[in-house]
Coordinates of C-alpha atoms in Angstrom, one line a residue:
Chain T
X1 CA -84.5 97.4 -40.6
X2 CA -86.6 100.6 -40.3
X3 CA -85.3 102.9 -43.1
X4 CA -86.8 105.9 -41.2
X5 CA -84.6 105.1 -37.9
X6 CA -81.5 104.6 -39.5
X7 CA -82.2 108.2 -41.0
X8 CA -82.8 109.4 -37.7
X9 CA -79.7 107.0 -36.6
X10 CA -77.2 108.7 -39.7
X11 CA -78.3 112.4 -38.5
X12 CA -77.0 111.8 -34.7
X13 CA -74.3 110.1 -35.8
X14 CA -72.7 113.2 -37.8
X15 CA -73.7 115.1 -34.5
X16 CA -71.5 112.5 -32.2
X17 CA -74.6 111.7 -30.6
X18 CA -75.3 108.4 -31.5
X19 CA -74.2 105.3 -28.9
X20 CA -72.1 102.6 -29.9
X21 CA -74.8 100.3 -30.2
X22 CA -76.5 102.8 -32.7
X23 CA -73.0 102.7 -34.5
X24 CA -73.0 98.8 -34.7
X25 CA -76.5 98.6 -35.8
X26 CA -75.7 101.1 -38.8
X27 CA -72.6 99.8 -39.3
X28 CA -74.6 96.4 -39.7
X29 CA -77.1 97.9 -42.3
X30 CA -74.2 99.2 -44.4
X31 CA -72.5 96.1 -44.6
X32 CA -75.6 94.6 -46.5
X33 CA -75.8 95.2 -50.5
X34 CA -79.4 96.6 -50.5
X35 CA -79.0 99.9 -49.1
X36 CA -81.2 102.9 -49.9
X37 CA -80.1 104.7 -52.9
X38 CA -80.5 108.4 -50.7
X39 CA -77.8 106.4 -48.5
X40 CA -75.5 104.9 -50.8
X41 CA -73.1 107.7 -50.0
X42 CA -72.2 107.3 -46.5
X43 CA -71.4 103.0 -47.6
X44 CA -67.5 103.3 -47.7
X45 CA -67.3 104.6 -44.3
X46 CA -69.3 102.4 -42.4
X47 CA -67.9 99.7 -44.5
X48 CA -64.5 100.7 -44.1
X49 CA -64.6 100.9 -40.1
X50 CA -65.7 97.6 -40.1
X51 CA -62.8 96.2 -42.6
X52 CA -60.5 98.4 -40.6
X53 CA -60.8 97.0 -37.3
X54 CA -59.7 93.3 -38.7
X55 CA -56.1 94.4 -39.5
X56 CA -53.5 92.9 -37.2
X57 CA -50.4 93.1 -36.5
X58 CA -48.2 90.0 -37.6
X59 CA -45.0 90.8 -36.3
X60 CA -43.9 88.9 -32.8
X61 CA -43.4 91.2 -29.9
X62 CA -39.7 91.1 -28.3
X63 CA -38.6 92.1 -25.1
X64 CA -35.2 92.9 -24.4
X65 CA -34.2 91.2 -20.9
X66 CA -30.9 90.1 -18.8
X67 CA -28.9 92.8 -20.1
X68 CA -27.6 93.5 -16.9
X69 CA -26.7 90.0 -16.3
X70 CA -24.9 89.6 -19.3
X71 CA -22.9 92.9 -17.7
X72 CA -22.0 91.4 -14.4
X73 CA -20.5 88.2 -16.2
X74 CA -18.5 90.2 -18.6
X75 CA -16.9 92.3 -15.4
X76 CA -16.1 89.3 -14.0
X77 CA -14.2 87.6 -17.4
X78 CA -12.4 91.3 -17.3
X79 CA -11.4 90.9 -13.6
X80 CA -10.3 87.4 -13.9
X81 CA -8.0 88.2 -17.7
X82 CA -6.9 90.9 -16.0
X83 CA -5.5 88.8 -13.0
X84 CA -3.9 86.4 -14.9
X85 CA -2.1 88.8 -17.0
X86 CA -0.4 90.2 -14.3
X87 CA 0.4 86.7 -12.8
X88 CA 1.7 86.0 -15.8
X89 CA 4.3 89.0 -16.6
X90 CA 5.3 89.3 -12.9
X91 CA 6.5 85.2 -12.8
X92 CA 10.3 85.0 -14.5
X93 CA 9.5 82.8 -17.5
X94 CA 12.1 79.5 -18.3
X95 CA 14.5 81.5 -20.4
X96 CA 15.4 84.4 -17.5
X97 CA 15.8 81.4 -15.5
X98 CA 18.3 79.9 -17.4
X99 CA 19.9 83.0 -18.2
X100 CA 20.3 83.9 -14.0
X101 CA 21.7 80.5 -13.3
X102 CA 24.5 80.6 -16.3
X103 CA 25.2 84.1 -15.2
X104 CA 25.8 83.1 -11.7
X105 CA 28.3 80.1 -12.7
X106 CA 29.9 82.8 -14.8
X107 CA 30.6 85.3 -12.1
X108 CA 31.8 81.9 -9.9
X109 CA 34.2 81.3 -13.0
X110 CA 35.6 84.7 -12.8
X111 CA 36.0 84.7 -9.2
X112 CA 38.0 81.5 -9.4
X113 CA 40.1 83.0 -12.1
X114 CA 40.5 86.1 -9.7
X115 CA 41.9 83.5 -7.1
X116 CA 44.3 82.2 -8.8
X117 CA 45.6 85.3 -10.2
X118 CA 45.8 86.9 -6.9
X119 CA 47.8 83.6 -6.3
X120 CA 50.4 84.9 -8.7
X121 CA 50.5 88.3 -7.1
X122 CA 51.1 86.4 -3.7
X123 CA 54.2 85.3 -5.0
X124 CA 55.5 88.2 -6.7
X125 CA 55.5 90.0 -3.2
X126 CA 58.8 87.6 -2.5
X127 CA 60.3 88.7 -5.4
X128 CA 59.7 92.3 -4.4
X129 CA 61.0 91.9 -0.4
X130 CA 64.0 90.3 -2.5
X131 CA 64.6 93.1 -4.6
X132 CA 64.2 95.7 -1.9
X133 CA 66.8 93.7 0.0
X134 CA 69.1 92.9 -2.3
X135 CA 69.5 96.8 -2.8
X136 CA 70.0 97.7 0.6
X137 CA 73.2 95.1 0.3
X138 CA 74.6 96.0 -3.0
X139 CA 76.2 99.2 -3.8
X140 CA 74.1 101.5 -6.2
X141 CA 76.6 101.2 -8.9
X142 CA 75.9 97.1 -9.1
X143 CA 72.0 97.9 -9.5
Chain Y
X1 CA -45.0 91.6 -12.6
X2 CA -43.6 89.4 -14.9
X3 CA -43.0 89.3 -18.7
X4 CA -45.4 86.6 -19.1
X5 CA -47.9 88.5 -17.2
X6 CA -46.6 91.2 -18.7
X7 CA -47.9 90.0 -22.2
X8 CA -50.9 88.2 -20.9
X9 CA -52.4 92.1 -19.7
X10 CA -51.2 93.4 -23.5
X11 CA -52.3 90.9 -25.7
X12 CA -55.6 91.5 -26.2
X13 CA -55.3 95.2 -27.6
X14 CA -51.9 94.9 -28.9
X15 CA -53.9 94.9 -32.6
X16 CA -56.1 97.8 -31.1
X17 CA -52.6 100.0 -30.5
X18 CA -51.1 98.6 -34.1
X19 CA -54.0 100.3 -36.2
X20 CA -53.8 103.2 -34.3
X21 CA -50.2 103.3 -34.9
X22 CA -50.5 102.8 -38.2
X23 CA -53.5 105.4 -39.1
X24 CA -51.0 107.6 -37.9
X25 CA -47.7 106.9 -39.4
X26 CA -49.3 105.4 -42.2
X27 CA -46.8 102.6 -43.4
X28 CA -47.2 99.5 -41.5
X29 CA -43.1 98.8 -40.7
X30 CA -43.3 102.3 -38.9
X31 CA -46.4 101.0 -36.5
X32 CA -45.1 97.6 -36.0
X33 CA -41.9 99.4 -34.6
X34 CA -43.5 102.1 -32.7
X35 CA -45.8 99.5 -31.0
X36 CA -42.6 97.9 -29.9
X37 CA -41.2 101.0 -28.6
X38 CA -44.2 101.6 -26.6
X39 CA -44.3 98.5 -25.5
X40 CA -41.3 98.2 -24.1
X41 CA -41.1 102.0 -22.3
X42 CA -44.5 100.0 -20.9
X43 CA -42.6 97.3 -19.5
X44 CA -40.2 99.4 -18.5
X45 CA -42.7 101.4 -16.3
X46 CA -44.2 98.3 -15.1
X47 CA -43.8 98.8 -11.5
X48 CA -46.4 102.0 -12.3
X49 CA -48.8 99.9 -14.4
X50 CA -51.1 98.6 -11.1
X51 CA -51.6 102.2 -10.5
X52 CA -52.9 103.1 -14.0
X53 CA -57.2 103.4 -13.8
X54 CA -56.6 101.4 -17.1
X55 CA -53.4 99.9 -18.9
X56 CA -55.5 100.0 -22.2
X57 CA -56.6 103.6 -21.8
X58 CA -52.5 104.7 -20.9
X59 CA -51.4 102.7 -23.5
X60 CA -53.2 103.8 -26.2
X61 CA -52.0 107.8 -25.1
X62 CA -48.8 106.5 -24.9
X63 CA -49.0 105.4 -28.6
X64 CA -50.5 108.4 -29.6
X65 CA -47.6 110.6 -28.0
X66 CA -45.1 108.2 -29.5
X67 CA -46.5 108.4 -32.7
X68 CA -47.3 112.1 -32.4
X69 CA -43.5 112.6 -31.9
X70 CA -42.5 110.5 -34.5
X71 CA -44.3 112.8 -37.1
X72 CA -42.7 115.4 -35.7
X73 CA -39.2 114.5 -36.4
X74 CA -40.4 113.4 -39.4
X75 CA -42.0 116.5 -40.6
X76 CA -38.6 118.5 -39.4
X77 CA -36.1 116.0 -41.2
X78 CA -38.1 116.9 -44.4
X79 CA -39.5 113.1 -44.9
X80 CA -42.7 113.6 -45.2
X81 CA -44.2 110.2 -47.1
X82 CA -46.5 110.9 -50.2
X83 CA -48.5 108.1 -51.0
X84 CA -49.7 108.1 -54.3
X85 CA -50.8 104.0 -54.7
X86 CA -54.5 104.7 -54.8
X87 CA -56.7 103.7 -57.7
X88 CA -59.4 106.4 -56.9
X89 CA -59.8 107.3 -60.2
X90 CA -62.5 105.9 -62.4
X91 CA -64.3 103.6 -60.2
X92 CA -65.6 100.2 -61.6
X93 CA -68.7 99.2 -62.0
X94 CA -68.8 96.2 -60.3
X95 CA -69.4 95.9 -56.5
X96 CA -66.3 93.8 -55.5
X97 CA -63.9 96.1 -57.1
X98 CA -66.6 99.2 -55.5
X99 CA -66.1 97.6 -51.9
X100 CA -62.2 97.3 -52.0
X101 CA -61.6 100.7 -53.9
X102 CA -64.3 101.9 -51.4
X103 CA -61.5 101.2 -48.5
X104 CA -58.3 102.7 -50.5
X105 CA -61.0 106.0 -50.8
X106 CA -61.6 106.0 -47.2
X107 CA -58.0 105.7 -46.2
X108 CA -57.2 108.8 -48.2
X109 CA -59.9 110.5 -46.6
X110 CA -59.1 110.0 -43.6
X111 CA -55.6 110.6 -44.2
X112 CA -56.1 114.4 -45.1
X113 CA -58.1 114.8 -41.6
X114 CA -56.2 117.2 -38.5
X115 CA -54.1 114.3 -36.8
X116 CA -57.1 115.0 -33.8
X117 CA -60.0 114.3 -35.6
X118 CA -58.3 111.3 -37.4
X119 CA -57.2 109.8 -34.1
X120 CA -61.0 110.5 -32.2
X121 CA -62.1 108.8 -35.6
X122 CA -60.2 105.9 -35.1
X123 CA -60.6 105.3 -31.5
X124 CA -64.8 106.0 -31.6
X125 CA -65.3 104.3 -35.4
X126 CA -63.3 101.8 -36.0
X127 CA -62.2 100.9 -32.3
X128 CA -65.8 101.1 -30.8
X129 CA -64.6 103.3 -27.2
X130 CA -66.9 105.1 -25.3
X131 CA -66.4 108.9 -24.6
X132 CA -65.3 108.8 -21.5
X133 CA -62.4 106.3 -22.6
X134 CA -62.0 108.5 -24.9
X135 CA -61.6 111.5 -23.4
X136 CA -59.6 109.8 -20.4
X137 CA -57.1 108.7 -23.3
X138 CA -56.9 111.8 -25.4
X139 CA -57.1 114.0 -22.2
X140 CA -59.9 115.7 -24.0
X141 CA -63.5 116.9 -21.6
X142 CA -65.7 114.7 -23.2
X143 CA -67.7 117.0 -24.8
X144 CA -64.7 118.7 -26.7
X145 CA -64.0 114.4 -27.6
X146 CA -67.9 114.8 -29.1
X147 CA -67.3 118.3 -31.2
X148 CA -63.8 117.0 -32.9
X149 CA -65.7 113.4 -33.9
X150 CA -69.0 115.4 -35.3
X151 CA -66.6 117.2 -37.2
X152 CA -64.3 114.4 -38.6
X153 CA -67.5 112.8 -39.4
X154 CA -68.5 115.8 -41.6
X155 CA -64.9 115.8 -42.8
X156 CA -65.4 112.4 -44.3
X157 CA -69.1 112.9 -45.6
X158 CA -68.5 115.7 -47.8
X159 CA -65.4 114.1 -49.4
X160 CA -67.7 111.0 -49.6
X161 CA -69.9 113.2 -51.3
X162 CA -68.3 115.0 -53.3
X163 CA -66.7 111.5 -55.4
X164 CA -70.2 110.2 -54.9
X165 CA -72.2 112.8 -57.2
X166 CA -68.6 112.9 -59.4
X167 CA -66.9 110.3 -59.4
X168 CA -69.4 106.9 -58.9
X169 CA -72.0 108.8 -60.2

């Protein structure tokens, strides 16, 4: 390449009046060994852009996503624990069960023991009418 | 739009946002998680992204912004990186080791630029965008786009020229 236009090129380029196609073909004469020795100066940066655009990024790109589905499902296993819970503390379990019906035979037991007693009492009425009158016969001192 | 689609439209200057990312924040962890972030507030706004001139053009200010920010905190939390893995000293003689040291120089160069200049650098240089890209994504008038690359040019020239006539030799 003309060594008198890239001189002309290099002098617009540190104005920021060169095009991109200037850039390119400078960037193209710097990348070569033989390079003027008035020029050898500005190597390292043209060399560098070009090396610098070949980096890359090597980490996989992740996007985050269904979040708010995952949210929906979770009020719905909430809802549904929370249902059975109360299902489940509200229905009398075996044991109260058993405990109601042997408290009801006991209180049947009792009563019948009540009958009988009363029964008793029945009975000792007579024995009171008697008393009563047998004091209305007998004379006070005979009591 | 849908995340395949989604993908499809980014791909091809997903690398172009990474470099960017990383001329700016430096350590390449840092980029690869801010492109994510941008990504995704992207995807989030993708209902907007028909109405965009150019997704390209708004993604790459909204990695700039992002990564803009990002210095900020950084600078106010104190944790300001210093890199200090740069064999610039005593350059060999041989070309090979002269082209790869010739990089590590540059990227110290560059990294001492205004964050302005660095990013019109990047974008014009090393990315190959027109002006009026350019100036669409930095929200720049092109001419003011112009003045801040002349002047990051200059920037890197007279460091270049300086470990030319002492360091090289």
């Amino acid at each position: 390449m003309e060594l008198a236009k890239i001189e002309k090129w290099i002098e617009k380029y540190f104005e920021g009046t060169t095009t991109v196609e200037e850039e390119k073909a400078l960037r193209t004469y710097f990348s070569q060994d033989e390079v003027a020795s008035h020029l050898r100066a500005y190597q390292p940066m043209f060399r560098y852009f070009t090396v610098a655009r070949e980096e890359k990024s090597t980490k996989e790109l992740r996007m985050r996503t269904g979040r708010k589905k995952n949210y929906a499902w979770l009020s719905v296993a909430a809802t549904v624990a929370i249902a059975l819970g109360i299902w489940f503390s509200t229905r009398p379990s075996v044991e109260e069960k058993e405990a109601l019906v042997a408290y009801q035979e006991t209180v049947q037991a009792l009563y019948m023991i009540g009958e009988n007693l009363n029964k008793g009492t029945d009975k000792i009425e007579y024995l009171n009418e008697f008393e009563e009158t047998k004091n209305k016969i007998l004379p006070p001192e005979n009591r | 739009m849908k995340q395949a689609e989604f993908l499809h439209t980014v791909m091809p200057f997903k690398d172009k946002l990474f470099r960017l990312a990383k001329r700016l924040l430096v350590s390449t962890e840092e980029a690869e998680d801010a492109i994510q972030e941008v990504l995704l507030k992207l995807w989030a706004n993708k209902g907007k992204i028909a109405t965009y001139r150019s997704v390209e053009a708004f993604a790459v200010t909204t990695t700039k912004n992002y990564c803009l920010d990002r210095l900020k905190s950084r600078q106010a939390g104190n944790l300001k990186l210093v890199h200090s893995n740069y064999s610039d000293e005593n350059a060999s003689l041989q070309r090979q080791v002269e082209a790869r040291d010739s990089v590590a120089l540059m990227q110290k160069i560059m990294e001492h630029l205004p964050e302005q200049q660095k990013i019109v650098l990047q974008l014009r240089d090393v990315e190959q965008y027109e002006f009026e890209e350019i100036s669409d994504m930095m929200d720049m008038n092109p001419t003011a786009v112009r003045v801040a690359l002349s002047r990051a040019r200059k920037a890197v020239r007279e460091a270049l020229i300086k470990k030319h006539s002492y360091g090289v030799g």
